[in-house]
Amino acid sequence: SRAWIDAYSDLITFIDENLGMLPAVKAFTREPHEKQRFETHNAALLGLSRRQLFIQALLSPAVGLMAGLGLLLLLWLGTTRMASGELTAADLVSLMLYAMLLTQPLKSLANVYGQVQQTCGAAERVIEFLNEQPEPEDDGKPALPPAQGEIRFERVHFHYPGGKPVLRGLDLHIDAGETVAITGPNGVGKSTIAHLLMRLADPNSGRILIDGRDIAEVSLASLRGQIGLVAQHTLLVNGTVAENIAYGQPLVEQAQIEQAARTAHAHDFITHLPKGYNTVIGDQGLRLSGGQRQRVSLARTLLVDPPVLILDEATSMFDPAGEEGFINECRDLLGGKTVILITHRPASLALADRVVDIDGAGA
């Protein structure tokens, strides 16, 4: 049933979440609490499983009993008609045989009832997934020419489905090669600007242009290929350091990977890892520190060498000394690129040519 599928999904989600949060669970001695939560999820699933098995176990004998009663009724009616001469013994035997053949599929149907219910519940989840809003289609749109990096947001309005407006009439102009810091309170849409620029979402109204071209009128691959993102939460794959740096350019040579790492000041710590660039970093880079993950992410972006670069709270993992070092390193890296620096940390503002404060309305 749908309830069983939901309970099973909740349990698997809980287990996956706790495995990822294991250090935090231990650090805050929350093992008893998490154990209780696990037992609650497990008990809910166990209760639904027992109920489903009980119904299935009860249904098969119930159908068999009804079929048996039907055969007895048919036999009684048949013998009554046979006694009155309306039916012969051969006719009654044939009728009983046909009735018995008819009851067998009914018994089989009862046995698969639970499977049918479970399949229907899973099908509902699949249908919900298929009804999700798909990513915008390219539909043969032309490629974005190599960008100089001029960016314009023109009267952009945006809200997430079912949510309050995030951006209300945003007007923002960034010159090619300019570094602009975007600041503001949490929840006003700073990261949303990055998502809209990369078309991870589309505005409800208004336009976004790069070099005068509406980004809705160019192919997604050509647009995203010219925008680099270094995010607050670095997304790394469970592979080697080299594989992560070359994620956007899988056919590059090892020398190019190492050059990108040097540019991002990641080469020194990488060479001290057990297997250097061939060290497997674990799920989400758990074998690296936060600062090391940020540098690998920066090297990955620099290897692509995009004309537009988005640093979305990219210094959030650094302590003050590490942040200062990262900023000093970035000064040389950002020359000639259009940079959107999303931050709430004052030290990072030193990188910017201009600071734009937004409050969810126009800038």
mmCIF file of C-alpha atoms in Angstrom:
data_model
loop_
_atom_site.group_PDB
_atom_site.id
_atom_site.type_symbol
_atom_site.label_atom_id
_atom_site.label_comp_id
_atom_site.label_asym_id
_atom_site.label_seq_id
_atom_site.Cartn_x
_atom_site.Cartn_y
_atom_site.Cartn_z
ATOM 1 C CA SER A 1 0.000 0.000 0.000
ATOM 2 C CA ARG A 2 0.993 3.654 -0.260
ATOM 3 C CA ALA A 3 1.331 3.851 3.535
ATOM 4 C CA TRP A 4 3.815 0.931 3.559
ATOM 5 C CA ILE A 5 5.847 2.481 0.722
ATOM 6 C CA ASP A 6 5.967 5.832 2.572
ATOM 7 C CA ALA A 7 7.054 4.161 5.824
ATOM 8 C CA TYR A 8 9.760 2.174 4.035
ATOM 9 C CA SER A 9 10.987 5.333 2.285
ATOM 10 C CA ASP A 10 11.088 7.235 5.606
ATOM 11 C CA LEU A 11 13.166 4.471 7.216
ATOM 12 C CA ILE A 12 15.698 4.349 4.361
ATOM 13 C CA THR A 13 15.954 8.166 4.335
ATOM 14 C CA PHE A 14 16.527 8.179 8.097
ATOM 15 C CA ILE A 15 19.304 5.562 7.842
ATOM 16 C CA ASP A 16 21.019 7.443 5.002
ATOM 17 C CA GLU A 17 20.783 10.741 6.904
ATOM 18 C CA ASN A 18 22.235 9.256 10.089
ATOM 19 C CA LEU A 19 25.147 7.624 8.320
ATOM 20 C CA GLY A 20 26.050 11.033 6.878
ATOM 21 C CA MET A 21 25.649 12.728 10.286
ATOM 22 C CA LEU A 22 27.479 10.077 12.301
ATOM 23 C CA PRO A 23 30.259 12.426 13.530
ATOM 24 C CA ALA A 24 27.678 14.983 14.711
ATOM 25 C CA VAL A 25 25.585 12.293 16.415
ATOM 26 C CA LYS A 26 28.635 11.113 18.357
ATOM 27 C CA ALA A 27 29.885 14.629 19.096
ATOM 28 C CA PHE A 28 26.573 15.632 20.686
ATOM 29 C CA THR A 29 26.016 12.198 22.322
ATOM 30 C CA ARG A 30 22.688 11.847 20.538
ATOM 31 C CA GLU A 31 22.937 8.084 20.095
ATOM 32 C CA PRO A 32 19.988 7.305 22.452
ATOM 33 C CA HIS A 33 17.794 9.869 20.708
ATOM 34 C CA GLU A 34 18.662 8.604 17.226
ATOM 35 C CA LYS A 35 18.164 5.012 18.378
ATOM 36 C CA GLN A 36 14.680 5.960 19.585
ATOM 37 C CA ARG A 37 13.931 7.635 16.241
ATOM 38 C CA PHE A 38 15.104 4.515 14.409
ATOM 39 C CA GLU A 39 12.904 2.306 16.587
ATOM 40 C CA THR A 40 9.931 4.597 15.902
ATOM 41 C CA HIS A 41 10.426 4.392 12.123
ATOM 42 C CA ASN A 42 11.063 0.654 12.342
ATOM 43 C CA ALA A 43 7.968 0.076 14.496
ATOM 44 C CA ALA A 44 5.801 2.009 12.042
ATOM 45 C CA LEU A 45 7.056 -0.106 9.139
ATOM 46 C CA LEU A 46 6.727 -3.324 11.152
ATOM 47 C CA GLY A 47 3.147 -2.481 12.120
ATOM 48 C CA LEU A 48 2.146 -1.815 8.518
ATOM 49 C CA SER A 49 3.936 -4.986 7.374
ATOM 50 C CA ARG A 50 2.071 -7.082 9.951
ATOM 51 C CA ARG A 51 -1.230 -5.495 8.962
ATOM 52 C CA GLN A 52 -0.525 -6.186 5.295
ATOM 53 C CA LEU A 53 0.456 -9.805 5.989
ATOM 54 C CA PHE A 54 -2.603 -10.290 8.225
ATOM 55 C CA ILE A 55 -4.963 -9.032 5.525
ATOM 56 C CA GLN A 56 -3.245 -11.179 2.926
ATOM 57 C CA ALA A 57 -3.324 -14.244 5.201
ATOM 58 C CA LEU A 58 -6.988 -13.650 6.034
ATOM 59 C CA LEU A 59 -8.056 -12.960 2.469
ATOM 60 C CA SER A 60 -6.948 -16.288 0.988
ATOM 61 C CA PRO A 61 -8.911 -18.500 3.444
ATOM 62 C CA ALA A 62 -11.879 -16.120 3.220
ATOM 63 C CA VAL A 63 -11.991 -16.471 -0.558
ATOM 64 C CA GLY A 64 -11.579 -20.259 -0.182
ATOM 65 C CA LEU A 65 -14.431 -20.379 2.339
ATOM 66 C CA MET A 66 -16.718 -18.343 0.098
ATOM 67 C CA ALA A 67 -15.823 -20.561 -2.851
ATOM 68 C CA GLY A 68 -16.575 -23.670 -0.759
ATOM 69 C CA LEU A 69 -19.924 -22.253 0.367
ATOM 70 C CA GLY A 70 -20.721 -21.411 -3.236
ATOM 71 C CA LEU A 71 -19.966 -24.980 -4.301
ATOM 72 C CA LEU A 72 -22.153 -26.370 -1.496
ATOM 73 C CA LEU A 73 -24.991 -24.067 -2.542
ATOM 74 C CA LEU A 74 -24.541 -25.112 -6.150
ATOM 75 C CA LEU A 75 -24.528 -28.792 -5.118
ATOM 76 C CA TRP A 76 -27.717 -28.344 -3.079
ATOM 77 C CA LEU A 77 -29.474 -26.559 -5.937
ATOM 78 C CA GLY A 78 -28.209 -29.171 -8.405
ATOM 79 C CA THR A 79 -29.428 -32.130 -6.359
ATOM 80 C CA THR A 80 -32.802 -30.416 -5.886
ATOM 81 C CA ARG A 81 -33.133 -29.911 -9.639
ATOM 82 C CA MET A 82 -31.905 -33.453 -10.275
ATOM 83 C CA ALA A 83 -34.543 -34.832 -7.886
ATOM 84 C CA SER A 84 -37.251 -32.984 -9.827
ATOM 85 C CA GLY A 85 -35.907 -34.346 -13.108
ATOM 86 C CA GLU A 86 -34.751 -30.965 -14.440
ATOM 87 C CA LEU A 87 -31.067 -31.955 -14.327
ATOM 88 C CA THR A 88 -29.206 -35.205 -14.984
ATOM 89 C CA ALA A 89 -26.360 -36.535 -12.854
ATOM 90 C CA ALA A 90 -23.925 -35.941 -15.723
ATOM 91 C CA ASP A 91 -25.060 -32.322 -15.990
ATOM 92 C CA LEU A 92 -24.556 -31.806 -12.254
ATOM 93 C CA VAL A 93 -21.060 -33.308 -12.347
ATOM 94 C CA SER A 94 -20.132 -31.088 -15.308
ATOM 95 C CA LEU A 95 -21.537 -28.023 -13.575
ATOM 96 C CA MET A 96 -19.586 -28.757 -10.394
ATOM 97 C CA LEU A 97 -16.354 -29.251 -12.349
ATOM 98 C CA TYR A 98 -16.799 -25.938 -14.159
ATOM 99 C CA ALA A 99 -17.533 -24.180 -10.854
ATOM 100 C CA MET A 100 -14.400 -25.650 -9.259
ATOM 101 C CA LEU A 101 -12.316 -24.495 -12.227
ATOM 102 C CA LEU A 102 -13.775 -21.015 -11.816
ATOM 103 C CA THR A 103 -12.851 -20.760 -8.116
ATOM 104 C CA GLN A 104 -9.151 -21.502 -8.671
ATOM 105 C CA PRO A 105 -8.331 -18.116 -10.301
ATOM 106 C CA LEU A 106 -10.180 -16.368 -7.471
ATOM 107 C CA LYS A 107 -7.949 -18.089 -4.904
ATOM 108 C CA SER A 108 -4.853 -17.125 -6.901
ATOM 109 C CA LEU A 109 -6.071 -13.523 -7.101
ATOM 110 C CA ALA A 110 -6.351 -13.420 -3.322
ATOM 111 C CA ASN A 111 -2.757 -14.603 -2.990
ATOM 112 C CA VAL A 112 -1.412 -11.739 -5.114
ATOM 113 C CA TYR A 113 -3.604 -9.054 -3.517
ATOM 114 C CA GLY A 114 -0.796 -7.839 -1.255
ATOM 115 C CA GLN A 115 1.630 -7.603 -4.160
ATOM 116 C CA VAL A 116 -0.924 -5.654 -6.195
ATOM 117 C CA GLN A 117 -1.474 -3.197 -3.323
ATOM 118 C CA GLN A 118 2.275 -2.707 -2.856
ATOM 119 C CA THR A 119 2.748 -2.178 -6.588
ATOM 120 C CA CYS A 120 -0.058 0.392 -6.660
ATOM 121 C CA GLY A 121 1.580 2.305 -3.795
ATOM 122 C CA ALA A 122 4.925 2.327 -5.590
ATOM 123 C CA ALA A 123 3.222 3.370 -8.833
ATOM 124 C CA GLU A 124 1.750 6.427 -7.081
ATOM 125 C CA ARG A 125 5.244 7.541 -6.054
ATOM 126 C CA VAL A 126 6.542 7.007 -9.586
ATOM 127 C CA ILE A 127 3.645 9.016 -11.041
ATOM 128 C CA GLU A 128 4.359 11.865 -8.600
ATOM 129 C CA PHE A 129 7.990 11.846 -9.736
ATOM 130 C CA LEU A 130 7.000 11.854 -13.413
ATOM 131 C CA ASN A 131 4.690 14.814 -12.790
ATOM 132 C CA GLU A 132 7.557 16.928 -11.416
ATOM 133 C CA GLN A 133 8.362 20.029 -13.443
ATOM 134 C CA PRO A 134 11.109 19.018 -15.906
ATOM 135 C CA GLU A 135 14.213 21.053 -16.644
ATOM 136 C CA PRO A 136 13.705 23.580 -19.463
ATOM 137 C CA GLU A 137 14.127 22.055 -22.912
ATOM 138 C CA ASP A 138 16.745 23.309 -25.350
ATOM 139 C CA ASP A 139 14.578 22.576 -28.397
ATOM 140 C CA GLY A 140 17.487 23.139 -30.775
ATOM 141 C CA LYS A 141 18.332 26.578 -29.396
ATOM 142 C CA PRO A 142 21.592 28.135 -30.623
ATOM 143 C CA ALA A 143 24.754 27.979 -28.555
ATOM 144 C CA LEU A 144 25.865 30.992 -26.550
ATOM 145 C CA PRO A 145 28.961 32.455 -28.271
ATOM 146 C CA PRO A 146 32.138 32.732 -26.166
ATOM 147 C CA ALA A 147 31.075 35.221 -23.530
ATOM 148 C CA GLN A 148 32.729 38.481 -22.577
ATOM 149 C CA GLY A 149 30.753 38.289 -19.350
ATOM 150 C CA GLU A 150 28.390 41.264 -19.258
ATOM 151 C CA ILE A 151 25.338 40.259 -17.187
ATOM 152 C CA ARG A 152 21.950 41.937 -16.864
ATOM 153 C CA PHE A 153 18.935 41.042 -14.724
ATOM 154 C CA GLU A 154 15.927 42.998 -16.008
ATOM 155 C CA ARG A 155 12.842 43.211 -13.768
ATOM 156 C CA VAL A 156 13.290 39.629 -12.590
ATOM 157 C CA HIS A 157 10.559 38.177 -10.386
ATOM 158 C CA PHE A 158 10.904 34.719 -8.875
ATOM 159 C CA HIS A 159 9.286 32.511 -6.259
ATOM 160 C CA TYR A 160 9.709 28.821 -5.524
ATOM 161 C CA PRO A 161 6.613 26.627 -6.050
ATOM 162 C CA GLY A 162 4.211 27.190 -3.176
ATOM 163 C CA GLY A 163 6.526 29.745 -1.567
ATOM 164 C CA LYS A 164 6.625 33.488 -1.051
ATOM 165 C CA PRO A 165 8.265 35.777 -3.636
ATOM 166 C CA VAL A 166 12.062 35.719 -3.339
ATOM 167 C CA LEU A 167 12.989 38.311 -5.963
ATOM 168 C CA ARG A 168 10.621 41.138 -6.823
ATOM 169 C CA GLY A 169 11.648 43.158 -9.853
ATOM 170 C CA LEU A 170 15.415 42.663 -9.558
ATOM 171 C CA ASP A 171 17.452 44.984 -11.815
ATOM 172 C CA LEU A 172 21.171 44.283 -11.800
ATOM 173 C CA HIS A 173 23.929 45.155 -14.276
ATOM 174 C CA ILE A 174 27.419 43.652 -14.060
ATOM 175 C CA ASP A 175 30.080 44.757 -16.532
ATOM 176 C CA ALA A 176 32.337 42.237 -18.243
ATOM 177 C CA GLY A 177 35.386 41.556 -16.079
ATOM 178 C CA GLU A 178 33.811 43.145 -12.997
ATOM 179 C CA THR A 179 33.733 41.498 -9.565
ATOM 180 C CA VAL A 180 30.469 42.240 -7.790
ATOM 181 C CA ALA A 181 29.737 41.172 -4.220
ATOM 182 C CA ILE A 182 26.086 40.442 -3.448
ATOM 183 C CA THR A 183 25.141 40.779 0.204
ATOM 184 C CA GLY A 184 21.956 40.757 2.223
ATOM 185 C CA PRO A 185 20.176 38.867 5.004
ATOM 186 C CA ASN A 186 19.583 35.140 4.749
ATOM 187 C CA GLY A 187 16.611 34.181 2.600
ATOM 188 C CA VAL A 188 16.517 37.272 0.363
ATOM 189 C CA GLY A 189 17.599 35.385 -2.759
ATOM 190 C CA LYS A 190 21.382 35.731 -3.010
ATOM 191 C CA SER A 191 21.929 32.098 -4.025
ATOM 192 C CA THR A 192 18.758 32.239 -6.117
ATOM 193 C CA ILE A 193 20.530 34.749 -8.374
ATOM 194 C CA ALA A 194 23.206 32.118 -9.073
ATOM 195 C CA HIS A 195 20.574 29.439 -9.734
ATOM 196 C CA LEU A 196 18.719 31.682 -12.164
ATOM 197 C CA LEU A 197 21.903 32.649 -14.005
ATOM 198 C CA MET A 198 22.732 28.962 -14.554
ATOM 199 C CA ARG A 199 19.081 28.208 -15.381
ATOM 200 C CA LEU A 200 18.728 25.719 -12.564
ATOM 201 C CA ALA A 201 15.408 27.543 -12.337
ATOM 202 C CA ASP A 202 13.692 30.081 -14.586
ATOM 203 C CA PRO A 203 12.285 33.451 -13.447
ATOM 204 C CA ASN A 204 8.528 33.860 -13.275
ATOM 205 C CA SER A 205 8.919 37.075 -15.225
ATOM 206 C CA GLY A 206 11.693 39.335 -16.470
ATOM 207 C CA ARG A 207 14.857 38.536 -18.429
ATOM 208 C CA ILE A 208 18.456 37.585 -17.745
ATOM 209 C CA LEU A 209 21.017 38.454 -20.416
ATOM 210 C CA ILE A 210 24.676 37.627 -21.000
ATOM 211 C CA ASP A 211 26.372 39.901 -23.540
ATOM 212 C CA GLY A 212 22.909 41.061 -24.601
ATOM 213 C CA ARG A 213 21.652 37.499 -25.286
ATOM 214 C CA ASP A 214 18.615 36.245 -23.374
ATOM 215 C CA ILE A 215 19.834 33.087 -21.617
ATOM 216 C CA ALA A 216 16.401 31.504 -22.143
ATOM 217 C CA GLU A 217 17.101 31.574 -25.887
ATOM 218 C CA VAL A 218 20.428 29.684 -25.846
ATOM 219 C CA SER A 219 21.230 26.034 -25.182
ATOM 220 C CA LEU A 220 21.730 24.962 -21.580
ATOM 221 C CA ALA A 221 25.020 23.191 -22.298
ATOM 222 C CA SER A 222 26.594 26.264 -23.897
ATOM 223 C CA LEU A 223 25.330 28.507 -21.077
ATOM 224 C CA ARG A 224 26.512 26.345 -18.186
ATOM 225 C CA GLY A 225 29.781 25.603 -19.950
ATOM 226 C CA GLN A 226 30.698 29.292 -19.592
ATOM 227 C CA ILE A 227 29.738 29.677 -15.934
ATOM 228 C CA GLY A 228 31.802 28.232 -13.096
ATOM 229 C CA LEU A 229 30.365 27.683 -9.626
ATOM 230 C CA VAL A 230 32.228 27.301 -6.336
ATOM 231 C CA ALA A 231 29.455 26.685 -3.820
ATOM 232 C CA GLN A 232 29.220 26.835 -0.045
ATOM 233 C CA HIS A 233 28.485 23.114 0.105
ATOM 234 C CA THR A 234 31.127 21.547 -2.105
ATOM 235 C CA LEU A 235 29.785 18.652 -4.137
ATOM 236 C CA LEU A 236 32.468 16.033 -4.661
ATOM 237 C CA VAL A 237 32.164 12.466 -5.929
ATOM 238 C CA ASN A 238 33.491 9.371 -4.187
ATOM 239 C CA GLY A 239 36.525 9.059 -6.438
ATOM 240 C CA THR A 240 40.114 10.211 -6.649
ATOM 241 C CA VAL A 241 41.274 13.803 -6.302
ATOM 242 C CA ALA A 242 42.188 13.820 -10.008
ATOM 243 C CA GLU A 243 38.734 12.561 -11.016
ATOM 244 C CA ASN A 244 37.082 15.326 -9.002
ATOM 245 C CA ILE A 245 39.243 18.089 -10.461
ATOM 246 C CA ALA A 246 38.666 16.761 -13.998
ATOM 247 C CA TYR A 247 34.923 16.250 -13.434
ATOM 248 C CA GLY A 248 33.965 18.974 -15.914
ATOM 249 C CA GLN A 249 36.761 18.105 -18.379
ATOM 250 C CA PRO A 250 37.233 14.312 -18.155
ATOM 251 C CA LEU A 251 39.566 14.076 -21.184
ATOM 252 C CA VAL A 252 42.276 16.457 -19.966
ATOM 253 C CA GLU A 253 45.870 15.413 -19.344
ATOM 254 C CA GLN A 254 47.299 14.891 -15.861
ATOM 255 C CA ALA A 255 49.563 17.920 -16.335
ATOM 256 C CA GLN A 256 46.505 20.154 -16.840
ATOM 257 C CA ILE A 257 44.892 18.758 -13.693
ATOM 258 C CA GLU A 258 48.020 19.508 -11.691
ATOM 259 C CA GLN A 259 48.277 23.012 -13.159
ATOM 260 C CA ALA A 260 44.685 23.771 -12.119
ATOM 261 C CA ALA A 261 45.474 22.470 -8.633
ATOM 262 C CA ARG A 262 48.572 24.683 -8.436
ATOM 263 C CA THR A 263 46.551 27.704 -9.524
ATOM 264 C CA ALA A 264 44.014 26.944 -6.780
ATOM 265 C CA HIS A 265 46.884 26.402 -4.286
ATOM 266 C CA ALA A 266 45.758 22.802 -3.776
ATOM 267 C CA HIS A 267 48.803 21.018 -5.220
ATOM 268 C CA ASP A 268 50.866 21.033 -2.013
ATOM 269 C CA PHE A 269 48.303 19.346 0.213
ATOM 270 C CA ILE A 270 47.327 16.903 -2.558
ATOM 271 C CA THR A 271 50.911 15.672 -2.912
ATOM 272 C CA HIS A 272 50.960 14.938 0.834
ATOM 273 C CA LEU A 273 47.896 12.677 0.607
ATOM 274 C CA PRO A 274 48.618 8.903 0.790
ATOM 275 C CA LYS A 275 48.358 8.404 -2.975
ATOM 276 C CA GLY A 276 48.585 11.994 -4.146
ATOM 277 C CA TYR A 277 46.174 12.734 -6.981
ATOM 278 C CA ASN A 278 45.052 9.080 -6.949
ATOM 279 C CA THR A 279 43.812 9.258 -3.350
ATOM 280 C CA VAL A 280 40.127 8.322 -3.016
ATOM 281 C CA ILE A 281 38.511 11.111 -0.988
ATOM 282 C CA GLY A 282 35.349 9.291 0.136
ATOM 283 C CA ASP A 283 31.700 10.219 -0.087
ATOM 284 C CA GLN A 284 31.348 14.018 -0.404
ATOM 285 C CA GLY A 285 35.105 14.318 0.197
ATOM 286 C CA LEU A 286 34.863 13.274 3.849
ATOM 287 C CA ARG A 287 38.591 12.451 3.951
ATOM 288 C CA LEU A 288 39.437 16.100 3.247
ATOM 289 C CA SER A 289 39.042 19.139 5.474
ATOM 290 C CA GLY A 290 36.508 21.827 4.590
ATOM 291 C CA GLY A 291 39.208 24.136 3.228
ATOM 292 C CA GLN A 292 40.758 21.346 1.167
ATOM 293 C CA ARG A 293 37.372 20.524 -0.356
ATOM 294 C CA GLN A 294 36.918 24.179 -1.313
ATOM 295 C CA ARG A 295 40.306 24.256 -3.036
ATOM 296 C CA VAL A 296 39.545 21.058 -4.976
ATOM 297 C CA SER A 297 36.225 22.614 -6.010
ATOM 298 C CA LEU A 298 38.006 25.802 -7.100
ATOM 299 C CA ALA A 299 40.582 23.776 -9.081
ATOM 300 C CA ARG A 300 37.744 21.915 -10.799
ATOM 301 C CA THR A 301 36.168 25.208 -11.834
ATOM 302 C CA LEU A 302 39.453 26.789 -12.947
ATOM 303 C CA LEU A 303 40.236 23.779 -15.147
ATOM 304 C CA VAL A 304 37.120 24.621 -17.177
ATOM 305 C CA ASP A 305 38.322 28.276 -17.262
ATOM 306 C CA PRO A 306 34.871 29.888 -17.524
ATOM 307 C CA PRO A 307 34.518 33.605 -18.320
ATOM 308 C CA VAL A 308 31.867 33.935 -15.592
ATOM 309 C CA LEU A 309 32.568 32.708 -12.068
ATOM 310 C CA ILE A 310 30.157 32.443 -9.135
ATOM 311 C CA LEU A 311 31.608 32.179 -5.625
ATOM 312 C CA ASP A 312 28.614 31.299 -3.426
ATOM 313 C CA GLU A 313 29.780 31.603 0.192
ATOM 314 C CA ALA A 314 33.002 29.964 -1.005
ATOM 315 C CA THR A 315 34.943 31.028 2.114
ATOM 316 C CA SER A 316 32.409 29.626 4.585
ATOM 317 C CA MET A 317 34.636 26.645 5.459
ATOM 318 C CA PHE A 318 37.697 28.790 6.309
ATOM 319 C CA ASP A 319 38.800 30.268 9.603
ATOM 320 C CA PRO A 320 39.833 33.974 9.444
ATOM 321 C CA ALA A 321 43.457 33.173 8.571
ATOM 322 C CA GLY A 322 42.429 30.654 5.925
ATOM 323 C CA GLU A 323 39.879 33.071 4.494
ATOM 324 C CA GLU A 324 42.500 35.810 4.188
ATOM 325 C CA GLY A 325 44.868 33.434 2.400
ATOM 326 C CA PHE A 326 42.128 32.240 0.062
ATOM 327 C CA ILE A 327 41.170 35.833 -0.797
ATOM 328 C CA ASN A 328 44.772 36.782 -1.528
ATOM 329 C CA GLU A 329 45.122 33.760 -3.800
ATOM 330 C CA CYS A 330 41.903 34.613 -5.629
ATOM 331 C CA ARG A 331 43.050 38.128 -6.537
ATOM 332 C CA ASP A 332 45.351 36.744 -9.215
ATOM 333 C CA LEU A 333 42.900 34.047 -10.340
ATOM 334 C CA LEU A 334 39.960 36.330 -11.046
ATOM 335 C CA GLY A 335 41.642 38.740 -13.435
ATOM 336 C CA GLY A 336 39.612 39.189 -16.610
ATOM 337 C CA LYS A 337 36.657 37.141 -15.352
ATOM 338 C CA THR A 338 33.208 38.368 -14.447
ATOM 339 C CA VAL A 339 32.752 37.319 -10.835
ATOM 340 C CA ILE A 340 29.599 37.198 -8.727
ATOM 341 C CA LEU A 341 30.681 36.954 -5.102
ATOM 342 C CA ILE A 342 27.801 35.907 -2.851
ATOM 343 C CA THR A 343 28.837 36.445 0.747
ATOM 344 C CA HIS A 344 27.926 37.799 4.154
ATOM 345 C CA ARG A 345 31.517 37.839 5.441
ATOM 346 C CA PRO A 346 33.114 41.326 5.462
ATOM 347 C CA ALA A 347 36.622 40.032 4.690
ATOM 348 C CA SER A 348 35.477 38.597 1.351
ATOM 349 C CA LEU A 349 34.234 42.003 0.230
ATOM 350 C CA ALA A 350 37.866 43.026 -0.322
ATOM 351 C CA LEU A 351 37.757 41.080 -3.593
ATOM 352 C CA ALA A 352 34.874 43.122 -4.991
ATOM 353 C CA ASP A 353 34.927 46.119 -7.297
ATOM 354 C CA ARG A 354 31.380 46.890 -6.195
ATOM 355 C CA VAL A 355 29.005 45.719 -3.462
ATOM 356 C CA VAL A 356 25.288 45.228 -4.144
ATOM 357 C CA ASP A 357 22.925 44.759 -1.214
ATOM 358 C CA ILE A 358 19.609 43.094 -1.996
ATOM 359 C CA ASP A 359 16.526 42.670 0.141
ATOM 360 C CA GLY A 360 14.412 40.523 -2.179
ATOM 361 C CA ALA A 361 13.332 43.516 -4.250
ATOM 362 C CA GLY A 362 15.211 45.367 -6.942
ATOM 363 C CA ALA A 363 18.928 46.020 -6.579
#
